[in-house]
mmCIF file of C-alpha atoms in Angstrom:
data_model
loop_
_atom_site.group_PDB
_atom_site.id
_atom_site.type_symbol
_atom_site.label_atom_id
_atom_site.label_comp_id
_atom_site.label_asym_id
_atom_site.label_seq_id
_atom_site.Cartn_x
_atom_site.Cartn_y
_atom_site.Cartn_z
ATOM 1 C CA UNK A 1 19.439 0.572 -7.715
ATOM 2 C CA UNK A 2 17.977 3.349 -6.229
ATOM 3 C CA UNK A 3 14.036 3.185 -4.975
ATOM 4 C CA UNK A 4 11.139 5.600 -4.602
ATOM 5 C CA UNK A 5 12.490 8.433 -2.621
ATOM 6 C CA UNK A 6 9.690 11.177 -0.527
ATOM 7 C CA UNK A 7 10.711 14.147 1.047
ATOM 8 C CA UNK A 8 10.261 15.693 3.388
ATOM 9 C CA UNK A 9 10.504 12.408 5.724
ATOM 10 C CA UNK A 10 8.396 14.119 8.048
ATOM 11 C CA UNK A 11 6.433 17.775 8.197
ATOM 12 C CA UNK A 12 4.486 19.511 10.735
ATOM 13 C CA UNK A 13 2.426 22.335 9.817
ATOM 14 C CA UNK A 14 -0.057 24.718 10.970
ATOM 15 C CA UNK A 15 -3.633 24.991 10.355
ATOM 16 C CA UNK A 16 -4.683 26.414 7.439
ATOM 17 C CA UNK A 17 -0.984 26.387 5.991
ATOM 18 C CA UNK A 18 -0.187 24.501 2.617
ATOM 19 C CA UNK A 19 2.297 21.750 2.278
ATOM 20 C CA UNK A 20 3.661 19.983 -0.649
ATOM 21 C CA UNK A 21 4.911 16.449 -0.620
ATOM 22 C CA UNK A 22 7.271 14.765 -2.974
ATOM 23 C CA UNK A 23 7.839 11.847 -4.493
ATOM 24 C CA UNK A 24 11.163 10.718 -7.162
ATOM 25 C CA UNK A 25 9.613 7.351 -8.488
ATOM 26 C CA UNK A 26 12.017 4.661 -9.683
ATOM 27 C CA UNK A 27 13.567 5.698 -12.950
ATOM 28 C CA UNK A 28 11.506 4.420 -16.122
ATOM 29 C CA UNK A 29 8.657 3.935 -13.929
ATOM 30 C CA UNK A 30 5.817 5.049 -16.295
ATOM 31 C CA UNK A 31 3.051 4.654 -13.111
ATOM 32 C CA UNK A 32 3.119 6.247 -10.141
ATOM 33 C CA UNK A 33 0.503 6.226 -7.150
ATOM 34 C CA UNK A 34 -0.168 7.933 -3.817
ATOM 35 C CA UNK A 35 -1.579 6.671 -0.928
ATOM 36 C CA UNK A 36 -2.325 8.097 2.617
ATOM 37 C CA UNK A 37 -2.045 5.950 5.814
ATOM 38 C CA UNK A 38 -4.201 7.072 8.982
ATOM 39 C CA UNK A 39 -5.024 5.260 11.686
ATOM 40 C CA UNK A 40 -9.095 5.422 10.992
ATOM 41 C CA UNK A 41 -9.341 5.011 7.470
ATOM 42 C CA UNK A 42 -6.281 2.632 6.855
ATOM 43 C CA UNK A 43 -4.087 3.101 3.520
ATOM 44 C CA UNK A 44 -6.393 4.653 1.041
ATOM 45 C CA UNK A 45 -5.748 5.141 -2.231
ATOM 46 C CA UNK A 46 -5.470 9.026 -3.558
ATOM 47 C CA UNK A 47 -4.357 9.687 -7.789
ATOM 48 C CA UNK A 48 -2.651 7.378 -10.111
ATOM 49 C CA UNK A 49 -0.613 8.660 -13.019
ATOM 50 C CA UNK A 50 0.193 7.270 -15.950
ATOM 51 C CA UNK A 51 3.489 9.508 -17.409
ATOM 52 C CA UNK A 52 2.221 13.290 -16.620
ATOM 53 C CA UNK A 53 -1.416 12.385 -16.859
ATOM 54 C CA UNK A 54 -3.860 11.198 -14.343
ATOM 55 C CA UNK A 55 -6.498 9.404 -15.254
ATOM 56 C CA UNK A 56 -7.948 8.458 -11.650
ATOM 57 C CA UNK A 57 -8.166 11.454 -9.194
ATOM 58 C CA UNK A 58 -10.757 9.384 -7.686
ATOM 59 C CA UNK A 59 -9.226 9.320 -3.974
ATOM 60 C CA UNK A 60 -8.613 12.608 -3.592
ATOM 61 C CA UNK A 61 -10.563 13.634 -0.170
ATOM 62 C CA UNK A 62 -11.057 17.004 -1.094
ATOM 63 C CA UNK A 63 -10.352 19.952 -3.493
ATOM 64 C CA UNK A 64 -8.109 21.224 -1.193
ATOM 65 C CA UNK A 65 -5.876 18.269 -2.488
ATOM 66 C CA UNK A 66 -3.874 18.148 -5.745
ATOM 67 C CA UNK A 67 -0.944 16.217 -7.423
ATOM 68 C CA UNK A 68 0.865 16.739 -10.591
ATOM 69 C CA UNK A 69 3.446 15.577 -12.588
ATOM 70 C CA UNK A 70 6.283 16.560 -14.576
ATOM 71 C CA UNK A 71 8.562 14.936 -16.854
ATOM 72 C CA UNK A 72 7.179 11.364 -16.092
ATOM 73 C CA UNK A 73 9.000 11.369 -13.084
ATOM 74 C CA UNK A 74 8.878 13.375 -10.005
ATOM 75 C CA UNK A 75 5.356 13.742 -8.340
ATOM 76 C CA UNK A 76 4.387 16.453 -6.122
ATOM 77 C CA UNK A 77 1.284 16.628 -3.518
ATOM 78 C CA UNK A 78 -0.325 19.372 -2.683
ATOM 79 C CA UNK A 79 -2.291 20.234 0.338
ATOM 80 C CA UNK A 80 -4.160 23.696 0.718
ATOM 81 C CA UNK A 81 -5.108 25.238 4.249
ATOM 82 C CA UNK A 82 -4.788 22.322 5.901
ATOM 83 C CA UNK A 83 -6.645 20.626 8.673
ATOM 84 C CA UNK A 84 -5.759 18.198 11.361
ATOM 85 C CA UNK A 85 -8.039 15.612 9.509
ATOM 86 C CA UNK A 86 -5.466 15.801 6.851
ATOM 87 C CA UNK A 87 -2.697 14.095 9.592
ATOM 88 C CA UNK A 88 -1.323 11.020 8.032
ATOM 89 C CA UNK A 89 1.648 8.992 6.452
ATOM 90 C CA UNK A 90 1.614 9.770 2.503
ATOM 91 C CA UNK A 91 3.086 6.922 0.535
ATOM 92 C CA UNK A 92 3.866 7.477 -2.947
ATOM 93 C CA UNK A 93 4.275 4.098 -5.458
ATOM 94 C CA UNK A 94 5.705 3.387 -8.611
ATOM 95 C CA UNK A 95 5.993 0.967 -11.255
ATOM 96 C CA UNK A 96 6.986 -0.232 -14.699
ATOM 97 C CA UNK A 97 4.185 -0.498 -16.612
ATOM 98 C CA UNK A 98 0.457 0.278 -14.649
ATOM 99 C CA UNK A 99 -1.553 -0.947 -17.443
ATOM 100 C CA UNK A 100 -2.100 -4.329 -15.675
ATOM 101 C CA UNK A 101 -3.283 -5.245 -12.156
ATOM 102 C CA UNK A 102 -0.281 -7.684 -11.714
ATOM 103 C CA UNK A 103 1.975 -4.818 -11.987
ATOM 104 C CA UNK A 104 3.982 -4.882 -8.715
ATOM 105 C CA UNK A 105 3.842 -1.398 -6.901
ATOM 106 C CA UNK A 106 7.180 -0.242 -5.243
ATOM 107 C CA UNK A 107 6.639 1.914 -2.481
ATOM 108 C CA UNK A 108 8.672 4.643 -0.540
ATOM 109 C CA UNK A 109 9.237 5.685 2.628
ATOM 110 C CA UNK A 110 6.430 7.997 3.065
ATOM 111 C CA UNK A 111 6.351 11.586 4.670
ATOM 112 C CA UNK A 112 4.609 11.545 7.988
ATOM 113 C CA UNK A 113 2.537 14.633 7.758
ATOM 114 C CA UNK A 114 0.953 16.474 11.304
ATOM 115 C CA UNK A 115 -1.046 19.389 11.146
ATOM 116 C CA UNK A 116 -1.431 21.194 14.782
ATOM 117 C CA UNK B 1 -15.881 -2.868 -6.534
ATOM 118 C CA UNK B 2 -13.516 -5.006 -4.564
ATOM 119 C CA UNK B 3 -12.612 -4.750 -1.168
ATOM 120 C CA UNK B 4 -10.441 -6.735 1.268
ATOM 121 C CA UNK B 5 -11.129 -8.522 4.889
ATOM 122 C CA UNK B 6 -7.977 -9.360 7.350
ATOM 123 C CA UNK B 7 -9.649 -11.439 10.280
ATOM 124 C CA UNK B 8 -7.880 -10.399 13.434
ATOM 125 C CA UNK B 9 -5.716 -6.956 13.618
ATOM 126 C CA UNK B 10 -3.290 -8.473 15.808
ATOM 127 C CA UNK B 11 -1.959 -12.274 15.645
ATOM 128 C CA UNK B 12 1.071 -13.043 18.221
ATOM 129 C CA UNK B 13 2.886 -15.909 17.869
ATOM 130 C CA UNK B 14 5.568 -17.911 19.735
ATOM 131 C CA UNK B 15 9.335 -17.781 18.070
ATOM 132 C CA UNK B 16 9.179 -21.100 15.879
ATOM 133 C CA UNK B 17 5.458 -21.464 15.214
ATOM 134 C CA UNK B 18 3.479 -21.487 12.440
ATOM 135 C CA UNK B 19 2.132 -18.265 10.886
ATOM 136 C CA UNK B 20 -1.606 -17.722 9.396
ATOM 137 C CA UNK B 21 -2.178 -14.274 8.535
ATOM 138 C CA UNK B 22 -6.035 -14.762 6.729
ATOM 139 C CA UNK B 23 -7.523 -12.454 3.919
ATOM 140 C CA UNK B 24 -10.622 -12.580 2.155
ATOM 141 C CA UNK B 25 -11.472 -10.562 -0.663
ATOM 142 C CA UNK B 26 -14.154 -9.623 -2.819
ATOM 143 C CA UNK B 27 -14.409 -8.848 -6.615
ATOM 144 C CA UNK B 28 -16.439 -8.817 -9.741
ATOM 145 C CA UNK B 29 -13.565 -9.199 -11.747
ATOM 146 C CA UNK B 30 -10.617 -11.726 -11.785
ATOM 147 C CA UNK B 31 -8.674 -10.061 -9.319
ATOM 148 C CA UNK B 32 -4.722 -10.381 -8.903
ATOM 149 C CA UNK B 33 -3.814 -10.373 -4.423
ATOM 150 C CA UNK B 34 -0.534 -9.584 -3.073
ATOM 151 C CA UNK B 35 0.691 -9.135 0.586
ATOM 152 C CA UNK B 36 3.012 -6.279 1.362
ATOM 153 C CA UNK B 37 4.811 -5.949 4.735
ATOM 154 C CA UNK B 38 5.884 -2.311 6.290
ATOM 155 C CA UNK B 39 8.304 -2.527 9.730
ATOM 156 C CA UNK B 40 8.091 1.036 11.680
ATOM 157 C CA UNK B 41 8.603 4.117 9.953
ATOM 158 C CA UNK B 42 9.708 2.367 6.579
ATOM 159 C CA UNK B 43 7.101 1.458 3.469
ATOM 160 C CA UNK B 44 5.832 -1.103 2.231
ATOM 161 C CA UNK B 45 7.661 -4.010 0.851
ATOM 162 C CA UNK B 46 6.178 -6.822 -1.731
ATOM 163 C CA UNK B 47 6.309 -10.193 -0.249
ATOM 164 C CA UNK B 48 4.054 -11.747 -2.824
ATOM 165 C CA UNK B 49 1.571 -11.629 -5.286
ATOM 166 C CA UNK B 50 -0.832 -14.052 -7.088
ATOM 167 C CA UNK B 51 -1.370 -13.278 -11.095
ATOM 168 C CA UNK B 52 -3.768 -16.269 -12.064
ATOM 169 C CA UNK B 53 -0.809 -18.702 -12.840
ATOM 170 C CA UNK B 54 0.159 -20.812 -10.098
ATOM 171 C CA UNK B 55 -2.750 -20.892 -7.475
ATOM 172 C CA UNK B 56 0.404 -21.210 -4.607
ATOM 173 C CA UNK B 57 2.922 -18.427 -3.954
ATOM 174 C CA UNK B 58 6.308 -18.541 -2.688
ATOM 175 C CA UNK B 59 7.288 -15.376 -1.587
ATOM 176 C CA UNK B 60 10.591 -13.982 0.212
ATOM 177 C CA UNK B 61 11.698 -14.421 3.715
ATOM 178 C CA UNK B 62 10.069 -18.162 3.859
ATOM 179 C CA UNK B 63 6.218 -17.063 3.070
ATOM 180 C CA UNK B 64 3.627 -18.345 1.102
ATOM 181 C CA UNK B 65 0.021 -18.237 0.126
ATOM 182 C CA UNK B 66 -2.734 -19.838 -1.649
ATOM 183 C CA UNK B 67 -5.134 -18.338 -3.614
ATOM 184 C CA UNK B 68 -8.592 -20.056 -3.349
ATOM 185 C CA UNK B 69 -11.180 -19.243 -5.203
ATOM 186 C CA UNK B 70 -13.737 -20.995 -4.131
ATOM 187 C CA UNK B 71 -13.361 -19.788 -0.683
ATOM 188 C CA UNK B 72 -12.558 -15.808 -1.821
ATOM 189 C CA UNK B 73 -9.485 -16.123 0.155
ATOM 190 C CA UNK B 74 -5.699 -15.651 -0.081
ATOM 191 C CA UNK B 75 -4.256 -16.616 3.867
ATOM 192 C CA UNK B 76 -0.354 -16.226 4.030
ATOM 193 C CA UNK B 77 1.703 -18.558 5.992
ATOM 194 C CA UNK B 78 4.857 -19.152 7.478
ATOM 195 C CA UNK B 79 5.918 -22.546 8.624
ATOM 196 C CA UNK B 80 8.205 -21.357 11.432
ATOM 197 C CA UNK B 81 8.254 -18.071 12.955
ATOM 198 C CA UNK B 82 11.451 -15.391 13.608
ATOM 199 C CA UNK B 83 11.526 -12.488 15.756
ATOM 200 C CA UNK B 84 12.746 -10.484 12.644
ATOM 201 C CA UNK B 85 9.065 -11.146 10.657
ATOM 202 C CA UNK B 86 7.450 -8.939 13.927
ATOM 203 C CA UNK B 87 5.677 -6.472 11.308
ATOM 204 C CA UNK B 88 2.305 -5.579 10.037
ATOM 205 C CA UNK B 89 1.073 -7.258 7.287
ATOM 206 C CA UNK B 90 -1.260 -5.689 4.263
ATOM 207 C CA UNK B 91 -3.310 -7.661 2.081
ATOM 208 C CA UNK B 92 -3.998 -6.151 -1.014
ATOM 209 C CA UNK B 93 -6.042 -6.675 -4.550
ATOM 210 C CA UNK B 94 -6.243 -4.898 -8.047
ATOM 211 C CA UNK B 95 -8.152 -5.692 -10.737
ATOM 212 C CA UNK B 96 -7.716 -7.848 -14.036
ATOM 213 C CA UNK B 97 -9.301 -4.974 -16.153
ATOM 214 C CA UNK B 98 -7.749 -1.781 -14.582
ATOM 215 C CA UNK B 99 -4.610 -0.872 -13.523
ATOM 216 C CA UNK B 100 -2.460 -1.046 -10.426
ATOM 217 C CA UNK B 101 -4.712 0.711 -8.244
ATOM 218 C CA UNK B 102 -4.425 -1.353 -4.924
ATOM 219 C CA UNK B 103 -7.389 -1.613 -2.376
ATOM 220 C CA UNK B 104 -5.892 -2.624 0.834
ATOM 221 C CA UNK B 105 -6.988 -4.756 4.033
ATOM 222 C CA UNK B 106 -7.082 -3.099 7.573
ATOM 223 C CA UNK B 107 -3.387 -5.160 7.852
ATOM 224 C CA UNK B 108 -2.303 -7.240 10.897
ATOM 225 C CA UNK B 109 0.048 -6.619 13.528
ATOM 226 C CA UNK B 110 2.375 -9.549 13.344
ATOM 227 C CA UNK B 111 4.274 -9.855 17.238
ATOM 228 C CA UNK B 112 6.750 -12.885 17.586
ATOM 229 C CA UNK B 113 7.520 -13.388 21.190
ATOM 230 C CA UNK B 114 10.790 -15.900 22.344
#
């Protein structure tokens, strides 16, 4: 079956510019996740979601950053005026259930993100 | 909170060796420890997890790992190296009492020479 698809694959922006990042989880996948992968801070958590809501926004660096959800499926990141700091790889997660820490977390691709 | 240790950010290996990847972690909690694996430019893929029932995992491709308590660890292993398991490697652990939310290791660049 099909897996968690991002797009774009990659993006380069501008300073200052917003970009928005998204993610099409596995179908019936109630729990979704996004993660960001730099080379100084490692893969970091960002937001869960359980369905549309979001009940840990906890990683989120900034308030420049923001996710929703619609339809308890597709995810979309968003990034306002963004800065180089904000370079990374963006993985986005799903799974069945997310009510239990044994849930296994499928991951996609990721979107390589540079800001110049 | 919990948090995750991989000794060594590179481990290279002969074709045909054994493979120790090593992972501590800490928790307050019962925690549940998996190890993902991502090849260039792809994500990352479940090799195995541990979920408090059998305290050795057998995961795909030939790996395994043993969850030890007593020493906070969860080291994967490979008996016998390929060229095809040149990767990095992510140790990972969520909590018993919360959900998915994964706190990773620095992960460990796996390179398999002939």
């Amino acid at each position: 079956g099909a897996g968690v698809s991002q797009s774009p694959s990659n993006k380069v922006t501008e300073k200052g510019k917003d970009v928005e990042l998204r993610c099409d989880p596995i179908s019936g996948h109630t729990a979704l996740y996004w993660y960001r992968q730099s080379l100084g801070q490692g893969l970091e958590f960002l937001i869960y979601f359980q369905g549309n809501s979001a009940p840990d926004k906890s990683g989120l660096p900034s308030d420049r950053f923001s996710a929703e959800r619609t339809g308890g499926s597709v995810s979309t990141l968003t990034i306002q005026r963004t800065q180089q700091e904000d370079s990374a790889v963006y993985l986005c997660a799903s799974s069945l259930n997310g009510r239990a820490g044994a849930d296994t977390q499928y991951f996609g691709p990721g979107t390589r993100l540079t800001v110049l | 909170a919990q948090s995750v240790t991989q000794l060594g950010s590179h481990v290279s290996v002969s074709e045909g060796a054994l493979v120790l990847l090593r992972c501590n972690y800490s928790s307050s909690v019962p925690p549940y420890l998996f190890w993902y694996v991502q090849y260039p430019n792809q994500g990352l893929q479940l090799l195995l997890k541990y979920t408090s029932a059998a305290t050795l995992v057998k995961g795909i491709n030939g790996f395994e790992a043993e969850f030890k308590k007593s020493e906070t660890s969860f080291h994967l292993t490979k008996p016998s190296a390929h060229m095809s398991d040149a990767a990095e490697y992510f140790c990972a652990v969520s909590v018993s009492t919360s959900y998915g939310k994964l706190t990773f290791g620095q992960g460990t660049i796996l390179t398999v020479h002939p």
